[in-house]
XYZ file of C-alpha atoms in Angstrom:
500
model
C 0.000 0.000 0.000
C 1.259 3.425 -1.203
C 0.172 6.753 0.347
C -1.273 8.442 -3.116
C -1.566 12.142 -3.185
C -4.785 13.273 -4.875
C -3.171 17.044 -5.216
C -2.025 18.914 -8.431
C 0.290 21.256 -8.830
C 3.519 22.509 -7.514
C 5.681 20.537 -5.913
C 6.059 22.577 -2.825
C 2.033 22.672 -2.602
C 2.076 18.544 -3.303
C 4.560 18.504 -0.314
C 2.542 20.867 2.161
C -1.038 18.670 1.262
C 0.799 15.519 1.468
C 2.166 16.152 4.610
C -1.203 17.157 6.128
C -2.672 14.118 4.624
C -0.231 11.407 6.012
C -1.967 9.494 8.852
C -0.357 6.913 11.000
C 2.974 5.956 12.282
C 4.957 7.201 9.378
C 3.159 10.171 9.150
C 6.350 12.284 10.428
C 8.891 10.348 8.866
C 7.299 11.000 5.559
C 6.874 14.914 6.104
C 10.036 15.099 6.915
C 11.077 13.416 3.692
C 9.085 15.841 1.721
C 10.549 18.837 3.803
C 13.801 17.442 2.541
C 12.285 17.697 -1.082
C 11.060 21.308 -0.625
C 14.415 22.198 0.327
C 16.305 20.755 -2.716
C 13.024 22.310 -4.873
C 14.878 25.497 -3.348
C 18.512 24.911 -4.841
C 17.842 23.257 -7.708
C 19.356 24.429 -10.854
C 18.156 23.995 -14.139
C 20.041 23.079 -17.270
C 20.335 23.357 -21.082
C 18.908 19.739 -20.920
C 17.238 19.058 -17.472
C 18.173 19.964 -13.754
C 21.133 19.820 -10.888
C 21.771 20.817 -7.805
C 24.554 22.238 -6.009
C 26.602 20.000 -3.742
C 26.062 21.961 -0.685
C 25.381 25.260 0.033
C 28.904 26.478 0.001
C 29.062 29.726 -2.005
C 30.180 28.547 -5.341
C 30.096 24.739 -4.836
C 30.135 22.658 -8.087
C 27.297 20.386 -9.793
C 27.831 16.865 -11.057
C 26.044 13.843 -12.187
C 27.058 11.418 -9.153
C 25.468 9.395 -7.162
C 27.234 10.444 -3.931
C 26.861 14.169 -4.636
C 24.809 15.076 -7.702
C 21.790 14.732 -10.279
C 22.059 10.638 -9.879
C 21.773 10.141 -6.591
C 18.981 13.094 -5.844
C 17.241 12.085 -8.580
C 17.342 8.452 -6.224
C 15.438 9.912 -3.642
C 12.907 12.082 -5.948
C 12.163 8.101 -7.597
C 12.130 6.550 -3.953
C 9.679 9.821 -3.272
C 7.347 8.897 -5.914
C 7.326 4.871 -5.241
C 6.275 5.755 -1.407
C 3.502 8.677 -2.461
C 2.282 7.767 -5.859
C 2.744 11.921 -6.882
C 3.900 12.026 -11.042
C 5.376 14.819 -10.057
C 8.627 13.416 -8.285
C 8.624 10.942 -10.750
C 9.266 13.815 -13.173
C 12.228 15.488 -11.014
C 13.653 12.051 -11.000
C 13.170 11.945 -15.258
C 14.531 15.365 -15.181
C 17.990 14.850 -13.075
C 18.383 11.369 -15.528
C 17.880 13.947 -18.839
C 21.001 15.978 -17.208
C 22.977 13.137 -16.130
C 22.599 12.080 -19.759
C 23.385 14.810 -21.526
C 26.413 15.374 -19.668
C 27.413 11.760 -20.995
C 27.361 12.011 -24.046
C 28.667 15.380 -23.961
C 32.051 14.127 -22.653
C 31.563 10.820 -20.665
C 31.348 12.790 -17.018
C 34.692 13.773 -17.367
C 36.418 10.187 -17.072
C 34.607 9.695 -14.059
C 33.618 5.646 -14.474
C 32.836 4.951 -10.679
C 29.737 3.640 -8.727
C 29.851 6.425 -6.426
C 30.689 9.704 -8.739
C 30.930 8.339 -12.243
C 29.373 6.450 -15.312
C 28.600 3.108 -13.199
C 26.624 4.943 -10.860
C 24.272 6.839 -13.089
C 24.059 3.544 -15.371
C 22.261 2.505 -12.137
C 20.361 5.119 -11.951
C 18.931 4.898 -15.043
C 18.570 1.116 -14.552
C 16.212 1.794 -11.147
C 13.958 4.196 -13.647
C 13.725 1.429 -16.227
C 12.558 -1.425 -13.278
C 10.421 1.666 -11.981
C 8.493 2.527 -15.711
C 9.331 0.151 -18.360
C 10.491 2.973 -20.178
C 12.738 2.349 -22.658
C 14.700 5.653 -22.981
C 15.931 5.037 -19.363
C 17.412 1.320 -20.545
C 19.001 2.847 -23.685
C 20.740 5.654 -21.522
C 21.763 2.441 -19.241
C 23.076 0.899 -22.334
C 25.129 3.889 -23.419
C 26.935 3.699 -19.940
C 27.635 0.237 -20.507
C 29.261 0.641 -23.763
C 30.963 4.032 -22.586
C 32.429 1.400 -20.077
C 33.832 -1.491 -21.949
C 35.188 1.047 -24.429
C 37.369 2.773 -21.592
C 38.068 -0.277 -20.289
C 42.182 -1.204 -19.676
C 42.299 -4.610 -20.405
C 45.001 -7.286 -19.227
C 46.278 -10.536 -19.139
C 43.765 -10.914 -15.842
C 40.681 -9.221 -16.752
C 39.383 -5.533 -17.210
C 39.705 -2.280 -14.652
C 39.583 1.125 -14.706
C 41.728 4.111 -13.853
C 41.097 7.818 -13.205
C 42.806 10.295 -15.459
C 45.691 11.351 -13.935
C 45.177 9.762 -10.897
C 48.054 7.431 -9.497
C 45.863 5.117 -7.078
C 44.311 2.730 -8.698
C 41.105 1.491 -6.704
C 39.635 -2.100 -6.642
C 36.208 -2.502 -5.524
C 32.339 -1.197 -4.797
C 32.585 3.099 -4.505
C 35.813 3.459 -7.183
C 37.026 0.314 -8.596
C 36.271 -2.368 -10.835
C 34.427 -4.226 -8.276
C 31.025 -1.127 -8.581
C 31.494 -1.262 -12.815
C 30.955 -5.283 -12.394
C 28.140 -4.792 -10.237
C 26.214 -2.120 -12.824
C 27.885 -4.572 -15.732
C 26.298 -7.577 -14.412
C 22.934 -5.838 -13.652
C 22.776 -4.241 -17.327
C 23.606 -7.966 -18.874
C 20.328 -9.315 -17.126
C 18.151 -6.312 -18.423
C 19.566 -6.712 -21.781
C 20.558 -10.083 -22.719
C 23.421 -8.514 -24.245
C 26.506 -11.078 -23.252
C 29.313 -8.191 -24.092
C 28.464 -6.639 -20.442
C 28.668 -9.793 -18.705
C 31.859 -10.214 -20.142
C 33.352 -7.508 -19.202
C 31.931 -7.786 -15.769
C 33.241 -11.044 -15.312
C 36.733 -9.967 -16.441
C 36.250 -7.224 -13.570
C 35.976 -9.633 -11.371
C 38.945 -11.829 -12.619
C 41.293 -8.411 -12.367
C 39.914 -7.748 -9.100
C 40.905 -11.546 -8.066
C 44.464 -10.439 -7.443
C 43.794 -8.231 -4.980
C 42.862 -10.668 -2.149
C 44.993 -11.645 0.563
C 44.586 -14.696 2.795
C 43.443 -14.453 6.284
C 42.437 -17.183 8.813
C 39.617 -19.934 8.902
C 39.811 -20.050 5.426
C 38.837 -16.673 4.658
C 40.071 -13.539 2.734
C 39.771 -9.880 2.365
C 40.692 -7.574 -0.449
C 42.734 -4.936 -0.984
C 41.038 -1.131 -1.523
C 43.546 0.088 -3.829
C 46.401 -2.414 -5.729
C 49.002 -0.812 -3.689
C 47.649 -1.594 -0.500
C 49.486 -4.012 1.749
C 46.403 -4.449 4.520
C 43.086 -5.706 3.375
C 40.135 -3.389 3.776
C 36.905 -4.822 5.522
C 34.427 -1.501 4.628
C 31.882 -1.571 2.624
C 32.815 1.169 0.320
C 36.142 0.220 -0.513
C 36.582 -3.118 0.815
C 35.511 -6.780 1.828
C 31.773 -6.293 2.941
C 30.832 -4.536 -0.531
C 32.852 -7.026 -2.972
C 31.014 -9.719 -1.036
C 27.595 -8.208 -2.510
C 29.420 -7.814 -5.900
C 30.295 -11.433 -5.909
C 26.848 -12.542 -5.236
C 25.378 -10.401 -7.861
C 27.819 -12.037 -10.121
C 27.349 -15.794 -8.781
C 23.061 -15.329 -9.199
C 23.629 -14.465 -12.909
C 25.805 -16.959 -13.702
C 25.204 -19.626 -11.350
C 28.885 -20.006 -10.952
C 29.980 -21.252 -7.734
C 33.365 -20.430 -7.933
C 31.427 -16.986 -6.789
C 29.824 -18.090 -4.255
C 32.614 -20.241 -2.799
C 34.648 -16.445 -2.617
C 32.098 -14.596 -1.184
C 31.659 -16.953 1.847
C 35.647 -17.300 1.976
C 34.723 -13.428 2.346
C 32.385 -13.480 5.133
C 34.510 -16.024 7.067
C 37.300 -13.525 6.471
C 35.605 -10.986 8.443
C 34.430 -13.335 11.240
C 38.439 -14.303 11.231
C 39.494 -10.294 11.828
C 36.487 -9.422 14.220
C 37.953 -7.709 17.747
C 35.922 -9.214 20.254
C 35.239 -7.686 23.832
C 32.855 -7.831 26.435
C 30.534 -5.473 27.804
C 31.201 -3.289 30.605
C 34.291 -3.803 30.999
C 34.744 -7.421 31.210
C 37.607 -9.652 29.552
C 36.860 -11.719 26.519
C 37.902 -15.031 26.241
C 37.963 -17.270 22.855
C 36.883 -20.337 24.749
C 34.651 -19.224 27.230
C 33.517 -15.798 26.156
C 32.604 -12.973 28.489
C 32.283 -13.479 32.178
C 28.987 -14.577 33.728
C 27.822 -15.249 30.350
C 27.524 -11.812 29.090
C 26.853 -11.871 25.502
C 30.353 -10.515 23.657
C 30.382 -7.581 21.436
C 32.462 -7.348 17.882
C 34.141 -4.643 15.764
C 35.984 -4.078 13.165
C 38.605 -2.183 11.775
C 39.208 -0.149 9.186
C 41.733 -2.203 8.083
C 43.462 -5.835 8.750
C 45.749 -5.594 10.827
C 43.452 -3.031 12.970
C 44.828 0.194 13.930
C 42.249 0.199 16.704
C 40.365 2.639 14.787
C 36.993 1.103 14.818
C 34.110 3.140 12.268
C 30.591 2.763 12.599
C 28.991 3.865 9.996
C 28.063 2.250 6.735
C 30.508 3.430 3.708
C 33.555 2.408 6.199
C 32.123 0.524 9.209
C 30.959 -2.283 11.717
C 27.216 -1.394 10.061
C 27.655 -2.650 6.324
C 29.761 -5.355 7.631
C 26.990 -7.420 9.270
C 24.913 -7.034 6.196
C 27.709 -9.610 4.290
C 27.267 -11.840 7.988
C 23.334 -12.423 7.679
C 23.521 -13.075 4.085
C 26.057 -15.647 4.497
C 24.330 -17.032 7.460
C 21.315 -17.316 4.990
C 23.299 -18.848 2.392
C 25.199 -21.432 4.656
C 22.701 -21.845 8.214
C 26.195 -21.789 9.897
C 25.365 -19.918 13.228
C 29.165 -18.430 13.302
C 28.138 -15.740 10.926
C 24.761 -15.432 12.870
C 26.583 -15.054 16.005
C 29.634 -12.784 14.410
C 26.442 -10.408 13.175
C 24.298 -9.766 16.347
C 27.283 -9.589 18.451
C 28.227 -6.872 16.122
C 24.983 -4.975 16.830
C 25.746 -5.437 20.179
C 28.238 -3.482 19.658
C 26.635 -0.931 17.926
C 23.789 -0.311 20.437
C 26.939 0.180 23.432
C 28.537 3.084 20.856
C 25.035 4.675 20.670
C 25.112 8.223 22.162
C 22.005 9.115 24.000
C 20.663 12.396 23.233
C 17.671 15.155 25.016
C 15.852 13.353 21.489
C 16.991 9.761 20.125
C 20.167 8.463 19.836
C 23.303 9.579 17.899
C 26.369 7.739 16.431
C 29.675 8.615 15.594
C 31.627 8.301 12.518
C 34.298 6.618 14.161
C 34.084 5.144 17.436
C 35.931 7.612 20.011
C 36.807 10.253 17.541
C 34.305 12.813 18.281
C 33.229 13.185 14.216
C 29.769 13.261 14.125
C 27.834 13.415 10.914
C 24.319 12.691 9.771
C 24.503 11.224 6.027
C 22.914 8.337 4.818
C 26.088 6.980 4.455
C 28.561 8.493 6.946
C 26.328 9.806 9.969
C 23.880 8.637 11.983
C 21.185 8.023 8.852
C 23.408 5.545 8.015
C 23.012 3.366 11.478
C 19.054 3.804 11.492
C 18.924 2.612 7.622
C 21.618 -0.410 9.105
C 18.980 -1.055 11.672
C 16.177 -1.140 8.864
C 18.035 -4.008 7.322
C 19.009 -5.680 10.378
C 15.480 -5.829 11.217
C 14.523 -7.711 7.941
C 18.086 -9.935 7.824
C 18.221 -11.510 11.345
C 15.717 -14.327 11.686
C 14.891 -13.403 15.199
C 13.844 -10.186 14.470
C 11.603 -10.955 11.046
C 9.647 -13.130 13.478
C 9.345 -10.852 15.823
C 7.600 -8.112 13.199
C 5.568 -10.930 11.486
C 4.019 -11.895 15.063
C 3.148 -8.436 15.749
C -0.097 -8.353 13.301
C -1.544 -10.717 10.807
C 0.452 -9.927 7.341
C -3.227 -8.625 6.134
C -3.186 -5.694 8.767
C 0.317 -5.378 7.998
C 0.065 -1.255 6.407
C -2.317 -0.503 9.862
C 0.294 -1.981 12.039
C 0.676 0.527 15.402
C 4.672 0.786 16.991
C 6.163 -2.562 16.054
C 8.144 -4.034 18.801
C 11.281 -5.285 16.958
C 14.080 -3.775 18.985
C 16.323 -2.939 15.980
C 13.492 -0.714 14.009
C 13.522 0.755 17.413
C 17.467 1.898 17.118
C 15.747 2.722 13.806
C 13.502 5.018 15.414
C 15.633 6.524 17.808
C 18.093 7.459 15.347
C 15.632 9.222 12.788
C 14.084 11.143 16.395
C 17.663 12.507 16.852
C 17.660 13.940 12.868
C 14.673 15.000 13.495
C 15.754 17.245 16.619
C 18.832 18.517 14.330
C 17.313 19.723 11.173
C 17.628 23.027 10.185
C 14.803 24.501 8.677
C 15.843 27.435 6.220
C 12.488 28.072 5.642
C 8.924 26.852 6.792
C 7.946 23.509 5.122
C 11.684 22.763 4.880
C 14.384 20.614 6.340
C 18.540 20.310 5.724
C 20.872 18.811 7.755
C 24.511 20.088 8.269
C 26.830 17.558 7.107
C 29.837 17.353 9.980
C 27.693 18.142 13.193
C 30.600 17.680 14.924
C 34.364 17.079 14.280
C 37.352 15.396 16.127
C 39.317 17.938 18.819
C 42.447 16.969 16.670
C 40.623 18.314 13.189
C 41.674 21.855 13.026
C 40.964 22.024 9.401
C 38.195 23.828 8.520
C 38.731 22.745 4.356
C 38.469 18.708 5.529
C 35.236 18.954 7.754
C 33.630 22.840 6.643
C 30.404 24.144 8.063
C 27.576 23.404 4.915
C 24.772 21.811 4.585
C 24.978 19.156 1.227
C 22.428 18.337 -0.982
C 23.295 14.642 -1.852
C 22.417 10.876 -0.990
C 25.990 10.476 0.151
C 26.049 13.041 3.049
C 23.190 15.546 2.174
C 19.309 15.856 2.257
C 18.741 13.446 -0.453
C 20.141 10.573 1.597
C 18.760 11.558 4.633
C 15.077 11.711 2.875
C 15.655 7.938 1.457
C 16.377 6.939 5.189
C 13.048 8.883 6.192
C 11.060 7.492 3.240
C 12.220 4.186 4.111
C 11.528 3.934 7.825
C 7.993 5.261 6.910
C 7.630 2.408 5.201
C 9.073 -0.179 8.032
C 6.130 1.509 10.645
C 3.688 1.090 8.586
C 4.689 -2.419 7.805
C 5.505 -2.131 3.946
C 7.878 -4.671 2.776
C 10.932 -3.092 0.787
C 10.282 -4.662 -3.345
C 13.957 -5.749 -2.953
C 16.631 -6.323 -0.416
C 19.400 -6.491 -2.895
C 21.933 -3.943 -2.765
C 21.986 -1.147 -4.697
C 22.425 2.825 -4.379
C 18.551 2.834 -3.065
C 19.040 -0.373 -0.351
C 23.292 0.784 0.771
């Protein structure tokens, strides 16, 4: 069930009538969302062919096509907008921010940009989620002219394919930057098309990216964020816990099990490098665990062998990592991962700062650097908690026992615990929006920074616009948890730049 808005109009009128016409448990998580869309109505710029935003609000910030920062990835949340309120009209932002990203394409290929996050990958997904969202065909021809704008840049070698950024020295391997996000879109075009050239190449992605993995105990590995490295990287941005979603995107299409046999060598990888410890205070022990059987907690590094920095959030942290331990416990019924997953969100819930409203997490445990993104800030825990609460067993039979599935979109408070964290999370946003005018919400991107981070250039005072760190992400994680109250299944769990 879909809240439909029966109004006409402006946007900024659709979002004020919508918002009065939400009922329910949602109800503020989906004004908020369109308070986030009023705001971006305010910035948006348009173009020769379509529209863009700024970044932030910086004076003299630039405009782009990504996903992280630009037309892509708010044109994300103006599609998610329209799937959760049935209103044209964000459907037509969303058309309008894929007629710029376009047109910048094949006005210069974006620059040499071929990435998930910022490039040619990235909007090829874009486009993809419009196709799967209208049947249009434009939207899988524009996909298709990514794809071939890819395998024509493509460096090719005795291994497989990659790619490289002009000018650019490091050479990156997997999900935001590397060869790992191109196979991803690759392998995704090649089942919308049929058209075996992109499954090629993503395939030979996957067979460059095969050098980059280094061996780590119980069998498992991790790889490498750039081919220079000589630690593995266990983030989901750049490292083990997003290749493992690459490789099973790669092993359904082909039904190749050397695939699947890597990306549970990758989960058992991260269960290897986990840092276990005990809660308050207490000693861990590998064969008898915490004392008085107090249930362990887990982190993880940024990196193998840990520097005891220990992130939280998605992109780079303990959050995205679990995702990769439920799916392999689903694949396998081996309770390790199980076990290896919840004591991570143990862990989790003991980092959780409490706040006068909700709860707040920090970009890196301990640091003091405090964001709200979708990806980097504390958005990024509540949407981890969404998917917890659908990927741990316990949990999905906890929601499913709370109504019968037919009363599912009149379902009151639901009692999992983790769409609680959820909850508490989106109540803190909610206390920290800045409203620049009335029927509008922002959020400033670096609410707080570490006392060592005297540099105003690496963590400035703005407010972005984008699904990475801005407004646009922040609305998907609003638009989303809407959905979860009112007991709205999600039409896929598989990863993409609309389910991080």
């Amino acid at each position: 069930m879909r809240i439909v808005s029966f109004v006409t109009g402006s946007l900024l009128i659709a979002s004020a009538a919508l918002a009065q016409q939400a009922e329910g448990p949602g109800a503020p998580y989906l004004a908020t969302a369109l308070e986030a869309s009023a705001y971006l109505s305010s910035v948006e710029l348009p173009q020769a062919t379509g529209i863009a935003w700024p970044a932030s609000d910086a004076p003299g910030t630039y405009v782009s096509t990504g996903v992280d920062s630009g037309a892509a990835g708010i044109g994300l949340f103006y599609l998610r907008l329209y799937q959760v309120t049935g209103d044209s009209a964000y459907l037509d932002k969303a058309r309008q921010a894929a007629d710029y990203v376009d047109s910048q394409y094949r006005a210069n290929g974006n620059y040499g940009d071929y990435d998930w996050f910022s490039g040619v990958a990235g909007g090829g997904e874009f486009f993809l989620a419009l196709y799967s969202e209208t049947g249009d065909s434009t939207f899988l021809d524009r996909a298709s002219f990514a794809g071939d704008w890819l395998v024509s840049n493509a460096i090719a070698d005795a291994s497989g394919y990659h790619w490289e950024f002009p000018g650019v020295t490091n050479v990156y391997t997997s999900l935001a930057h590397g060869a790992g996000g191109v196979a991803l879109f690759l392998a995704r075009l090649y089942q919308e098309t049929g058209n075996t050239k992109y499954l090629q190449y993503a395939e030979g992605a996957i067979g460059w990216l095969r050098q980059f993995t280094v061996p780590l105990g119980n069998s498992g590995i991790g790889w490498k964020r750039l081919t220079t490295d000589t630690v593995t990287y266990n983030g989901w941005c750049g490292g083990s816990a997003g290749v493992y979603f690459i490789l099973k995107k790669l092993w359904q299409v082909t039904g190749n099990a050397d695939y699947l046999n890597l990306m549970l060598a990758t989960a058992r990888g991260l269960v290897a490098v986990a840092d276990w410890s005990c809660p308050r205070g207490g000693v861990y022990s590998a064969s008898t665990g915490c004392p008085g059987g107090a249930l362990p907690l887990a982190a993880w590094g940024y990196s193998t062998p840990s520097y005891g920095d220990y992130p939280e959030i998605v992109c780079h942290g303990v959050a995205s990592m679990l995702f990769a331990l439920f799916d392999a416990y689903q694949r396998t019924g081996d309770v390790t991962f199980l076990e290896a997953a919840r004591a991570g969100i143990r862990w989790l819930e003991a980092a959780a700062e409490v706040q006068p409203q909700g709860l707040r997490w920090e970009h890196i445990y301990g640091t003091g650097l405090l964001e709200s993104g979708l990806l980097t800030g504390t958005a990024s825990i509540g949407h981890a908690f969404l998917r917890f609460a659908r990927l741990d067993p316990a949990e999905r039979q906890a929601l499913s026992a709370a109504a019968p599935a037919s009363e599912a979109p009149l379902r009151p408070q639901l009692s999992s615990r983790y769409l609680q964290e959820a909850e508490a999370a989106a109540q803190y946003l909610l206390g920290l929006a800045d409203h620049p005018q009335s029927g509008q919400s922002r959020w400033i991107t670096y609410v707080d920074k570490p006392a060592w981070a005297a540099d105003p250039v690496s963590f400035p005072v703005e407010y972005d616009t984008g699904w990475y760190t801005g407004a646009a992400g922040i609305g998907i994680f609003f638009l989303d948890l809407h959905d979860a109250v009112c007991g709205i299944e999600p039409d896929s769990d598989e990863l993409s730049p609309l389910n991080p």
